[in-house]
PDB file of C-alpha atoms in Angstrom:
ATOM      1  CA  UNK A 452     -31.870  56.659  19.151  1.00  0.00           C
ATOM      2  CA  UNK A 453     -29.189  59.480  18.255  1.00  0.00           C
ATOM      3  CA  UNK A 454     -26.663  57.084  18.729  1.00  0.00           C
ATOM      4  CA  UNK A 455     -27.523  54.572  16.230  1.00  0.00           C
ATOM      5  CA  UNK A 456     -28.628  57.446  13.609  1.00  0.00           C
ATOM      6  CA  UNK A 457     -25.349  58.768  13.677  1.00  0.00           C
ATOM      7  CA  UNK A 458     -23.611  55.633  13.886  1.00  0.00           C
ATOM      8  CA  UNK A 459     -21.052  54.063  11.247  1.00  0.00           C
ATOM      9  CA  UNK A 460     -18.472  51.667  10.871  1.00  0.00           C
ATOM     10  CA  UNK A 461     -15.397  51.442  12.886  1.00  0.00           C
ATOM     11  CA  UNK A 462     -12.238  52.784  10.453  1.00  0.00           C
ATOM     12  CA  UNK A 463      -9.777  49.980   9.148  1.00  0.00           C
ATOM     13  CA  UNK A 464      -6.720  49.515  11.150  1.00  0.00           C
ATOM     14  CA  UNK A 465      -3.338  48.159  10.838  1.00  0.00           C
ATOM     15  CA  UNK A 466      -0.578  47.076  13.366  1.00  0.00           C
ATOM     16  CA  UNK A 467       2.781  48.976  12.138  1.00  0.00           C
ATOM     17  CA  UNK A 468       4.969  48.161  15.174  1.00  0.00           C
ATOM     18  CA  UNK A 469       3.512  45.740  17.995  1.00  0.00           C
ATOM     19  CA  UNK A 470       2.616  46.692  21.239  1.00  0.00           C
ATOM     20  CA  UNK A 471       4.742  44.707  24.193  1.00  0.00           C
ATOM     21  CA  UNK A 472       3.702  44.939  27.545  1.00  0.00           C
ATOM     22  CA  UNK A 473       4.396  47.775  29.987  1.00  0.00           C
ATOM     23  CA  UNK A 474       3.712  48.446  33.225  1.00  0.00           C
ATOM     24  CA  UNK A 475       2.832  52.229  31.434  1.00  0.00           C
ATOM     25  CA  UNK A 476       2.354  53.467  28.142  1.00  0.00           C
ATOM     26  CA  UNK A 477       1.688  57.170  26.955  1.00  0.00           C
ATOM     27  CA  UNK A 478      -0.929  56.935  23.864  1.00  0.00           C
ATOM     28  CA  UNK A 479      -0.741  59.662  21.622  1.00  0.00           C
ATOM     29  CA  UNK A 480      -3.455  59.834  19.046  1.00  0.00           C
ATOM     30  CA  UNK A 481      -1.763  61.910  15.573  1.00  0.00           C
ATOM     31  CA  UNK A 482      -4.367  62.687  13.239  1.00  0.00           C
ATOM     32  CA  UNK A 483      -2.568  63.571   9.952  1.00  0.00           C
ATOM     33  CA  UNK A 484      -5.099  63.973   7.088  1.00  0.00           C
ATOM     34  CA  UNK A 485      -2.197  64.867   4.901  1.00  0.00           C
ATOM     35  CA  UNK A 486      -0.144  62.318   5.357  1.00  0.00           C
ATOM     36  CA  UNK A 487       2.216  64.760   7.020  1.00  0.00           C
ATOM     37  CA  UNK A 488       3.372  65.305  10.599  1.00  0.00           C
ATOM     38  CA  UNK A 489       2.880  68.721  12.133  1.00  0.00           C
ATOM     39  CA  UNK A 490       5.919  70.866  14.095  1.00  0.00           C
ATOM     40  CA  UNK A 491       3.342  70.666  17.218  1.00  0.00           C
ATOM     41  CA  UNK A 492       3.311  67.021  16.770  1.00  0.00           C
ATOM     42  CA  UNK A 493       6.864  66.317  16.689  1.00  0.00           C
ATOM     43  CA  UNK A 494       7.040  68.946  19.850  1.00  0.00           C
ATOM     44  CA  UNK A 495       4.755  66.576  22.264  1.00  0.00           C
ATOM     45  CA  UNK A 496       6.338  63.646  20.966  1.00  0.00           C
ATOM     46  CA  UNK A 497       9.483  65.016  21.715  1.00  0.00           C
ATOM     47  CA  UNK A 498       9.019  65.889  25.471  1.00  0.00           C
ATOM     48  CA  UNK A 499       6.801  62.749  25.808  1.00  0.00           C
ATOM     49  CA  UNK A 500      10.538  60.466  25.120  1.00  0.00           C
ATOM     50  CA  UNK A 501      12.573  63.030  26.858  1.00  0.00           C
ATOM     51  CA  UNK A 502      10.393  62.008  29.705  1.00  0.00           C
ATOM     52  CA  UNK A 503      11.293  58.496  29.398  1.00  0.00           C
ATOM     53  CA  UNK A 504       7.808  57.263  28.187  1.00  0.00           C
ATOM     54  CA  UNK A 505       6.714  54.451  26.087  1.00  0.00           C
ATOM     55  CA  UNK A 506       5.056  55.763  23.282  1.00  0.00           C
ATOM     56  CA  UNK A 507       1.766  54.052  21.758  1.00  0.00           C
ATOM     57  CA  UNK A 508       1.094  56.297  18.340  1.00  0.00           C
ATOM     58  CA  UNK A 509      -1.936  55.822  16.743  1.00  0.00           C
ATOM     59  CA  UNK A 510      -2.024  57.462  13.766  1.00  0.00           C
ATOM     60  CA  UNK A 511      -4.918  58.608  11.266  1.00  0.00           C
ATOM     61  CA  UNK A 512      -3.593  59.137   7.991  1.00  0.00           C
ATOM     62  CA  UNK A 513      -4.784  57.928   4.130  1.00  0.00           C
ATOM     63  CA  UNK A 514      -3.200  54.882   4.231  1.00  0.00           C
ATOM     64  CA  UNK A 515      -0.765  52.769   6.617  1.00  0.00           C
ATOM     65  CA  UNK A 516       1.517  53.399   3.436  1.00  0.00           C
ATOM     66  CA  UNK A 517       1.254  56.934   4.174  1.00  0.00           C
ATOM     67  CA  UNK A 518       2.152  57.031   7.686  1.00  0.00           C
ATOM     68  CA  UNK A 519       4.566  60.025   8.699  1.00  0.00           C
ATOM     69  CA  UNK A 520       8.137  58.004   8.356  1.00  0.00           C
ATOM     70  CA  UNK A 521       9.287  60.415  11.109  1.00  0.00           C
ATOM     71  CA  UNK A 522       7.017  58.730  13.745  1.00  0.00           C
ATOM     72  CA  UNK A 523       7.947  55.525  14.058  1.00  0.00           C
ATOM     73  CA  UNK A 524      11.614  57.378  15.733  1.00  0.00           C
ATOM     74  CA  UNK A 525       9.108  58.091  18.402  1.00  0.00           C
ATOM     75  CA  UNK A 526       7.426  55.189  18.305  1.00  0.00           C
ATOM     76  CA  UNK A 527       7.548  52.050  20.644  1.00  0.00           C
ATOM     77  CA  UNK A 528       4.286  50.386  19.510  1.00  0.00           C
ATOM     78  CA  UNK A 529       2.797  52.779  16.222  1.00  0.00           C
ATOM     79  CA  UNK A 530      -0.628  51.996  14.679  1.00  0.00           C
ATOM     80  CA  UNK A 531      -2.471  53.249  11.630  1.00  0.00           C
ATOM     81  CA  UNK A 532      -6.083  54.086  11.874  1.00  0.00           C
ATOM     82  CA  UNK A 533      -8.409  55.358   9.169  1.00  0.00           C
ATOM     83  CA  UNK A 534      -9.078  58.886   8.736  1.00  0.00           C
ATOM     84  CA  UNK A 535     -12.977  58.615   9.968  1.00  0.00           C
ATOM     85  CA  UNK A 536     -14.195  58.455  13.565  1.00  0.00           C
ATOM     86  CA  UNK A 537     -12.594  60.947  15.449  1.00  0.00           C
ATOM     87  CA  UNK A 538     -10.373  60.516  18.562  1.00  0.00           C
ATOM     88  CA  UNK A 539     -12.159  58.062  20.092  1.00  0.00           C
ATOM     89  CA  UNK A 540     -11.891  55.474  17.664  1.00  0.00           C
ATOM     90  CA  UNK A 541      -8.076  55.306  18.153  1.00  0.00           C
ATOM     91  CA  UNK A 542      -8.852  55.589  22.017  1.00  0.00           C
ATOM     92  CA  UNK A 543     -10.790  52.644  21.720  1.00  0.00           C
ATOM     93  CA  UNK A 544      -8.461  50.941  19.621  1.00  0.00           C
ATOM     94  CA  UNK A 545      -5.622  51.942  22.194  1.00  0.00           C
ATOM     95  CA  UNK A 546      -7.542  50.491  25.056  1.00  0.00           C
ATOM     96  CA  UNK A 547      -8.141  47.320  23.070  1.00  0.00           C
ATOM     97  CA  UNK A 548      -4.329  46.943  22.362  1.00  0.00           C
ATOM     98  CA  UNK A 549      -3.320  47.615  25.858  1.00  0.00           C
ATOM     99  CA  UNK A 550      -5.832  45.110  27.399  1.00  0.00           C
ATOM    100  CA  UNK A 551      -4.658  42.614  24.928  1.00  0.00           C
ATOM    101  CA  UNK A 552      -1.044  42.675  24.595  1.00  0.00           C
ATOM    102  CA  UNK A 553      -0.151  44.762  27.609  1.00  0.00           C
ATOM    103  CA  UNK A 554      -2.629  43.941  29.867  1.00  0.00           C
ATOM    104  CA  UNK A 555      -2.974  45.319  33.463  1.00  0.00           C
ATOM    105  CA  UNK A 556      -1.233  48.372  32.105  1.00  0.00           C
ATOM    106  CA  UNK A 557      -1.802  52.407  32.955  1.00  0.00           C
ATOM    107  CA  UNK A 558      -2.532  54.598  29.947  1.00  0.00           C
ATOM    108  CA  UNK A 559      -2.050  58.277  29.761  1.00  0.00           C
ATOM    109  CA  UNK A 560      -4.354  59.105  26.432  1.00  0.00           C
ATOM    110  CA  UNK A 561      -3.657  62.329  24.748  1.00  0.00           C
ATOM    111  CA  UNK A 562      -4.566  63.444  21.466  1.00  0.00           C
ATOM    112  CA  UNK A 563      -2.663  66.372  19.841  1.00  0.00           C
ATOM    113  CA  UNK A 564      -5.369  69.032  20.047  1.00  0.00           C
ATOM    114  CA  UNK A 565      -3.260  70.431  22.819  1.00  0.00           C
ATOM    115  CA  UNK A 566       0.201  72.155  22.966  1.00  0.00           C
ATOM    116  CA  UNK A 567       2.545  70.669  25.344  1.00  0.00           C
ATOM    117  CA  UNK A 568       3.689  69.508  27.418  1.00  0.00           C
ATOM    118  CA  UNK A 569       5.199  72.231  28.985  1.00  0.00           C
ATOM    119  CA  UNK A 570       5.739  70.208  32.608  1.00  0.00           C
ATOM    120  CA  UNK A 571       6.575  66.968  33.505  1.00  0.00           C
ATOM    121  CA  UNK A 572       3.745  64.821  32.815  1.00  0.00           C
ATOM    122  CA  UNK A 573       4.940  62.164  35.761  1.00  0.00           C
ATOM    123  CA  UNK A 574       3.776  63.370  38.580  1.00  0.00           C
ATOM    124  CA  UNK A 575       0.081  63.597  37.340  1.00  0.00           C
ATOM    125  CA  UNK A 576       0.421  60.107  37.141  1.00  0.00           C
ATOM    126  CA  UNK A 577       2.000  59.191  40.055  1.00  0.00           C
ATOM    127  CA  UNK A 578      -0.505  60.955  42.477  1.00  0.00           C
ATOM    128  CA  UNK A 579      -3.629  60.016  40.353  1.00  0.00           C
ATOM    129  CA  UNK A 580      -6.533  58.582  42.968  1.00  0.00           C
ATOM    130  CA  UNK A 581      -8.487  57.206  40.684  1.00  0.00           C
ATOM    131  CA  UNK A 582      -9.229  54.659  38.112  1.00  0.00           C
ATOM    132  CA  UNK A 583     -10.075  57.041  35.629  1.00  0.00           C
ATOM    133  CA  UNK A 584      -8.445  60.639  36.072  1.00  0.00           C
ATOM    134  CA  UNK A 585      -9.167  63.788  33.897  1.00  0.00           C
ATOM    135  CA  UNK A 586      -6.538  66.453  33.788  1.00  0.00           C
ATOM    136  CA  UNK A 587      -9.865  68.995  33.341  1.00  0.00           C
ATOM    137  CA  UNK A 588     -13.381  68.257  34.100  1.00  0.00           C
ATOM    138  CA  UNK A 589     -16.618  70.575  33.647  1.00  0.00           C
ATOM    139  CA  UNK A 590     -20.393  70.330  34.247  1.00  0.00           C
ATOM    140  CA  UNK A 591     -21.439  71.180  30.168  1.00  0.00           C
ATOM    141  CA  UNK A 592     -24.042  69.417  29.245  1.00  0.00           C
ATOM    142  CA  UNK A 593     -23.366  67.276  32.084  1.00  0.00           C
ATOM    143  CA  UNK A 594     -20.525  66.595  34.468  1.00  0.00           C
ATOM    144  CA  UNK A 595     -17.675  64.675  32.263  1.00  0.00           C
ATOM    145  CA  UNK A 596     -13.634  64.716  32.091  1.00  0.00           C
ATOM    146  CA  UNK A 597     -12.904  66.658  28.850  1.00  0.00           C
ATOM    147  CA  UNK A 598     -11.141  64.174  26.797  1.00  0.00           C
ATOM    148  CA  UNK A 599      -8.076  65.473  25.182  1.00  0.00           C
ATOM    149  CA  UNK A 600      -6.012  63.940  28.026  1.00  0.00           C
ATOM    150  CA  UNK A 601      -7.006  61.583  30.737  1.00  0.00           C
ATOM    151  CA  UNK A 602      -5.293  58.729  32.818  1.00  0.00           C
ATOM    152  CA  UNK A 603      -6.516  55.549  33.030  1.00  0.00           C
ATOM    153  CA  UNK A 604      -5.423  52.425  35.394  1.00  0.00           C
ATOM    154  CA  UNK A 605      -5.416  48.525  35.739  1.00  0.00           C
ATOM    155  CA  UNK A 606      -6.524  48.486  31.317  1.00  0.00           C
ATOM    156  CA  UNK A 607      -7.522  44.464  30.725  1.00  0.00           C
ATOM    157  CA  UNK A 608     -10.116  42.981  29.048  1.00  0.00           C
ATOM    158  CA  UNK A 609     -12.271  43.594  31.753  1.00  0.00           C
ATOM    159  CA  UNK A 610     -12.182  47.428  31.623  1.00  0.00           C
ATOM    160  CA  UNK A 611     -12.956  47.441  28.366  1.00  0.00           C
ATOM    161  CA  UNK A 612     -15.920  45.910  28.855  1.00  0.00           C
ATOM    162  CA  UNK A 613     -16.637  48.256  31.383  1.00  0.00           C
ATOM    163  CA  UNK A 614     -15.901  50.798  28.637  1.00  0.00           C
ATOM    164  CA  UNK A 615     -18.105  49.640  26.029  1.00  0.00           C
ATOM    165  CA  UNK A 616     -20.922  52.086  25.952  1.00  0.00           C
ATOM    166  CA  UNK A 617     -18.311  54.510  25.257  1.00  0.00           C
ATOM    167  CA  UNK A 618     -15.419  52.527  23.168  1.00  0.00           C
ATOM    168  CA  UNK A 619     -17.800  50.625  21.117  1.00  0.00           C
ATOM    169  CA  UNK A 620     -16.319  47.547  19.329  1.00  0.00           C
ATOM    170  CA  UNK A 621     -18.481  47.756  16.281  1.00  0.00           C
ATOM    171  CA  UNK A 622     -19.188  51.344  15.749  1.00  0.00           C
ATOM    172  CA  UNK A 623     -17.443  55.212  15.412  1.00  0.00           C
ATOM    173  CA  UNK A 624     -19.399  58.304  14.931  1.00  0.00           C
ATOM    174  CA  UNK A 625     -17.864  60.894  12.235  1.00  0.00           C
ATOM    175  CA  UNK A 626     -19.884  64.138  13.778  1.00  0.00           C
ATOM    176  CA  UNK A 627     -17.987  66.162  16.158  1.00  0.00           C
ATOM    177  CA  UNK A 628     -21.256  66.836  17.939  1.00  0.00           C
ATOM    178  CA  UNK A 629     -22.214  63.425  18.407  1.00  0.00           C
ATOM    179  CA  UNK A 630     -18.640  62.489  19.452  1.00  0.00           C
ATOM    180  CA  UNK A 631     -18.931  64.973  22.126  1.00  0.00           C
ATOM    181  CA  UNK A 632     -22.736  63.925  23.074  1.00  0.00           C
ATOM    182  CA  UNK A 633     -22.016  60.188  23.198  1.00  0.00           C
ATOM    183  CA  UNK A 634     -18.957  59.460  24.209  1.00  0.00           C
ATOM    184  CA  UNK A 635     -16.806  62.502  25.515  1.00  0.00           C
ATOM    185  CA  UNK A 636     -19.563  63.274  28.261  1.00  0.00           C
ATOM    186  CA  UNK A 637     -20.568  60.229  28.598  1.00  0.00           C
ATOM    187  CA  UNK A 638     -17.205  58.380  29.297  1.00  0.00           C
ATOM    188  CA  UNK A 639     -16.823  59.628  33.237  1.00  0.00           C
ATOM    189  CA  UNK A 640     -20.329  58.451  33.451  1.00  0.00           C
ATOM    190  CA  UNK A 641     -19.877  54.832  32.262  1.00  0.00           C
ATOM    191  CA  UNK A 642     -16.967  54.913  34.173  1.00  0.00           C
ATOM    192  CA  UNK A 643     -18.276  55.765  37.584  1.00  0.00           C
ATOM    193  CA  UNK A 644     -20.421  52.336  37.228  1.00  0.00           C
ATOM    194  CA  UNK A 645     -17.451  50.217  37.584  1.00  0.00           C
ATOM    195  CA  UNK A 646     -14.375  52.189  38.981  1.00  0.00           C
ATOM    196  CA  UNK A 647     -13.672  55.778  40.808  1.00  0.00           C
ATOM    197  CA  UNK A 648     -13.067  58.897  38.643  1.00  0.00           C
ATOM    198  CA  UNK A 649     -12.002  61.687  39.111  1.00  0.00           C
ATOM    199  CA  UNK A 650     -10.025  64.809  37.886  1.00  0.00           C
ATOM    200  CA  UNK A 651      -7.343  67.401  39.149  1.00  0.00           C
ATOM    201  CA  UNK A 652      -9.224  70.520  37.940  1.00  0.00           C
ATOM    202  CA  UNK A 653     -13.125  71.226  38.368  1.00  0.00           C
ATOM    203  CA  UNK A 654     -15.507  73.650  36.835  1.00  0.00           C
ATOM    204  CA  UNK A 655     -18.843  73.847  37.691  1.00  0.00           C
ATOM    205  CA  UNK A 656     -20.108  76.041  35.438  1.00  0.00           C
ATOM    206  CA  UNK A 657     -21.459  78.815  37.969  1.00  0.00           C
ATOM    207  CA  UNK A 658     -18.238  81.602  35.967  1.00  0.00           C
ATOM    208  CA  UNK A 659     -16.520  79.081  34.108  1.00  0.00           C
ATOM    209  CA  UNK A 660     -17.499  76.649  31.460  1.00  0.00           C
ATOM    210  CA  UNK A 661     -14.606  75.337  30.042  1.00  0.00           C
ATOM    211  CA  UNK A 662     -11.092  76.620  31.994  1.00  0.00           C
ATOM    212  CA  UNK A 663      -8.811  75.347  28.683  1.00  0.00           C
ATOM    213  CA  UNK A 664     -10.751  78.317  26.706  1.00  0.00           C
ATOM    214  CA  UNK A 665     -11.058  81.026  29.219  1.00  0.00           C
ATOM    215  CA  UNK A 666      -8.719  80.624  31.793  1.00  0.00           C
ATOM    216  CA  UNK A 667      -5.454  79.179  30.104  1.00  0.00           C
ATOM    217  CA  UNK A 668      -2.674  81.319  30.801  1.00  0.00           C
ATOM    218  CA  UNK A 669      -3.756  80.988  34.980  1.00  0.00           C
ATOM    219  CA  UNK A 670      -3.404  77.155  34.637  1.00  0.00           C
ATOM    220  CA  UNK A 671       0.108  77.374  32.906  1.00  0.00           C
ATOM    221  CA  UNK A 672       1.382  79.484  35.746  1.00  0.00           C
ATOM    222  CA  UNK A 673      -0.056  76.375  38.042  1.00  0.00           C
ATOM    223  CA  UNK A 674       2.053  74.208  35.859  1.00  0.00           C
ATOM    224  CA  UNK A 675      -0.475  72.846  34.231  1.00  0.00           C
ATOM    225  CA  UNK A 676       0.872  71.036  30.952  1.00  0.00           C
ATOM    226  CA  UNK A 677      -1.554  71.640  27.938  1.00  0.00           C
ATOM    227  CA  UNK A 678      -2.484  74.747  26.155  1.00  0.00           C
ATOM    228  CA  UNK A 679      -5.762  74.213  23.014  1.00  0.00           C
ATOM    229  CA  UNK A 680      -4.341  74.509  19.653  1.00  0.00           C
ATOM    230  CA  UNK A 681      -7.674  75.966  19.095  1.00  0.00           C
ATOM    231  CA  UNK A 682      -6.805  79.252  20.898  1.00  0.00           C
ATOM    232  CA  UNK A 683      -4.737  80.046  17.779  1.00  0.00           C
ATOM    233  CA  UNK A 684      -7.610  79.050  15.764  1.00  0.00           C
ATOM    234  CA  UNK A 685     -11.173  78.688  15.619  1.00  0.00           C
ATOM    235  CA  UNK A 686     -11.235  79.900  19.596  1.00  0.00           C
ATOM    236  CA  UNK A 687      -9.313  82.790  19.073  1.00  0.00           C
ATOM    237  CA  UNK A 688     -11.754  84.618  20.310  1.00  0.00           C
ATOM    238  CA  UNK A 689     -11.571  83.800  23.953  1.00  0.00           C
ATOM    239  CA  UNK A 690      -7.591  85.030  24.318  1.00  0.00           C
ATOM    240  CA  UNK A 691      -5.399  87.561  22.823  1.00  0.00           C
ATOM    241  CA  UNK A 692      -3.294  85.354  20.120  1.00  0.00           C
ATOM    242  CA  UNK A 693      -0.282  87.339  21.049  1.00  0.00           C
ATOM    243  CA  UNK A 694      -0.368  85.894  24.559  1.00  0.00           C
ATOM    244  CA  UNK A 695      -0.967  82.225  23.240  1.00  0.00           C
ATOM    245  CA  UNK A 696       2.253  83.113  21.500  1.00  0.00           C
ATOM    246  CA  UNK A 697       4.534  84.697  23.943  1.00  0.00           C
ATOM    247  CA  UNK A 698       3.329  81.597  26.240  1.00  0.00           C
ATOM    248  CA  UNK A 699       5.049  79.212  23.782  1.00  0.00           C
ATOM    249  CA  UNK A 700       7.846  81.156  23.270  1.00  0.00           C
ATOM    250  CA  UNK A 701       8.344  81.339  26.924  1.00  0.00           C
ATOM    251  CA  UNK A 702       8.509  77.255  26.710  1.00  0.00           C
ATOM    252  CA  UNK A 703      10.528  77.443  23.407  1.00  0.00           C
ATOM    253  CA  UNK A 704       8.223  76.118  21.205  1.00  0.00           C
ATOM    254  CA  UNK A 705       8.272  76.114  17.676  1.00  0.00           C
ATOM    255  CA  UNK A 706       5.095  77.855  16.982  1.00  0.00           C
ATOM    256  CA  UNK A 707       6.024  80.817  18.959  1.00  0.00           C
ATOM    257  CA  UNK A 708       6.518  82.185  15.507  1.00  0.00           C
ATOM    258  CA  UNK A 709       2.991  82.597  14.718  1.00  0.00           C
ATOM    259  CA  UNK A 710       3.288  79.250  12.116  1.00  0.00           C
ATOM    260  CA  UNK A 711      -0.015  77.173  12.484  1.00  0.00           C
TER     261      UNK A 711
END
């Protein structure tokens, strides 16, 4: 029932630059509400070509008018999405792309509620054993791959199908809470049905609940490659800000200044 009581419409989209086929594409979901592109943004995008990536930007801004001009020098295939439905509805409309235009293709899905990367993003796909890999994965609620970043193989028409309860082809949900209920935790879930997941770092809950909030600065001296936003923000709480900072410094970005 929550599901459909939360549910709306899919947001409008609009096909800015085409997608070709690619044995690999990195999808990078930008959510720019005011029609402007963040420092942090242009940072990931940055690394993401210097690693030799092709770039699939979705983009959620007013209007495909109002698209950041500066993306589309990042850009191999760029996409406007509307401003409603969180990141899911541009990972869905990612997947959809891929399988169509692109179709046997990997995806590595970020959205930009993460700094980095801050290490080369390659090798996490290179050694990834399974269909679906999470770069983090907790037992919260229930055992899922959190979904800022995730990795997923072999995208055609019939993975999205396998996909569906998640990337639904009619519907978005514009509640953080339900996006987190019914499709972040619930994505590793659909996916086990159909194809092996799995992810390179585990918590199950018994000291740690979520290792991106409370144990950061340990996984960046593993060389792991994302750091939340949020920990300069509305997590603050769980690490010294100055630490967040001298972290990003240390990797020479731009917000090392303290600018949000």
């Amino acid at each position: 029932m929550l599901p459909i009581l939360y549910a709306r419409r899919r947001p409008s989209h609009q096909v800015l630059k085409p997608i070709h086929q690619r044995a690999l594409w990195l999808v990078y979901f930008a959510y720019c509400p005011d029609d402007q592109v963040a420092i942090h943004q242009i940072f990931t995008l940055s690394r993401l070509k210097d690693m030799g990536f092709s770039v699939f930007i979705i983009c959620a801004s007013t209007s495909p008018h109002s698209v950041p001009p500066e993306l589309r020098d990042y850009a191999d295939a760029l996409y406007w999405k509307g401003l409603s439905g969180y990141d899911f509805s541009a990972y869905t409309l990612a997947v959809e792309a891929i399988s169509q235009h692109s179709a046997g293709a990997t995806a590595l899905i970020l959205n930009d509620s993460m700094f980095g990367p801050f290490t080369d993003l390659r090798p996490f796909i290179s050694s990834a054993r399974w269909d679906l890999t999470g770069f983090t994965a907790i037992r919260l609620n229930e055992n899922h791959i959190q979904s800022y970043a995730f990795i997923l193989r072999n995208i055609d028409p019939d993975r999205v199908g396998d996909l569906r309860t998640v990337l639904h082809a009619n519907k978005a949900f514009n509640n953080v809470d339900t996006v987190i209920l019914c499709q972040e935790t619930r994505l590793a879930r659909a996916a086990h049905r159909k194809m092996s997941v799995g992810s390179y770092v585990y918590c199950d809950g018994k000291t740690i609940n979520d290792p991106c909030l409370q144990t950061p600065f340990a996984l960046l001296d593993a060389d792991f490659p994302f750091m939340k936003r949020s920990l300069l923000g509305k997590m603050q709480r769980f690490q010294d800000p100055e630490i967040v900072l001298e972290y990003l410094a240390a990797n020479d970005h731009p917000l090392s200044e303290g600018k949000k």
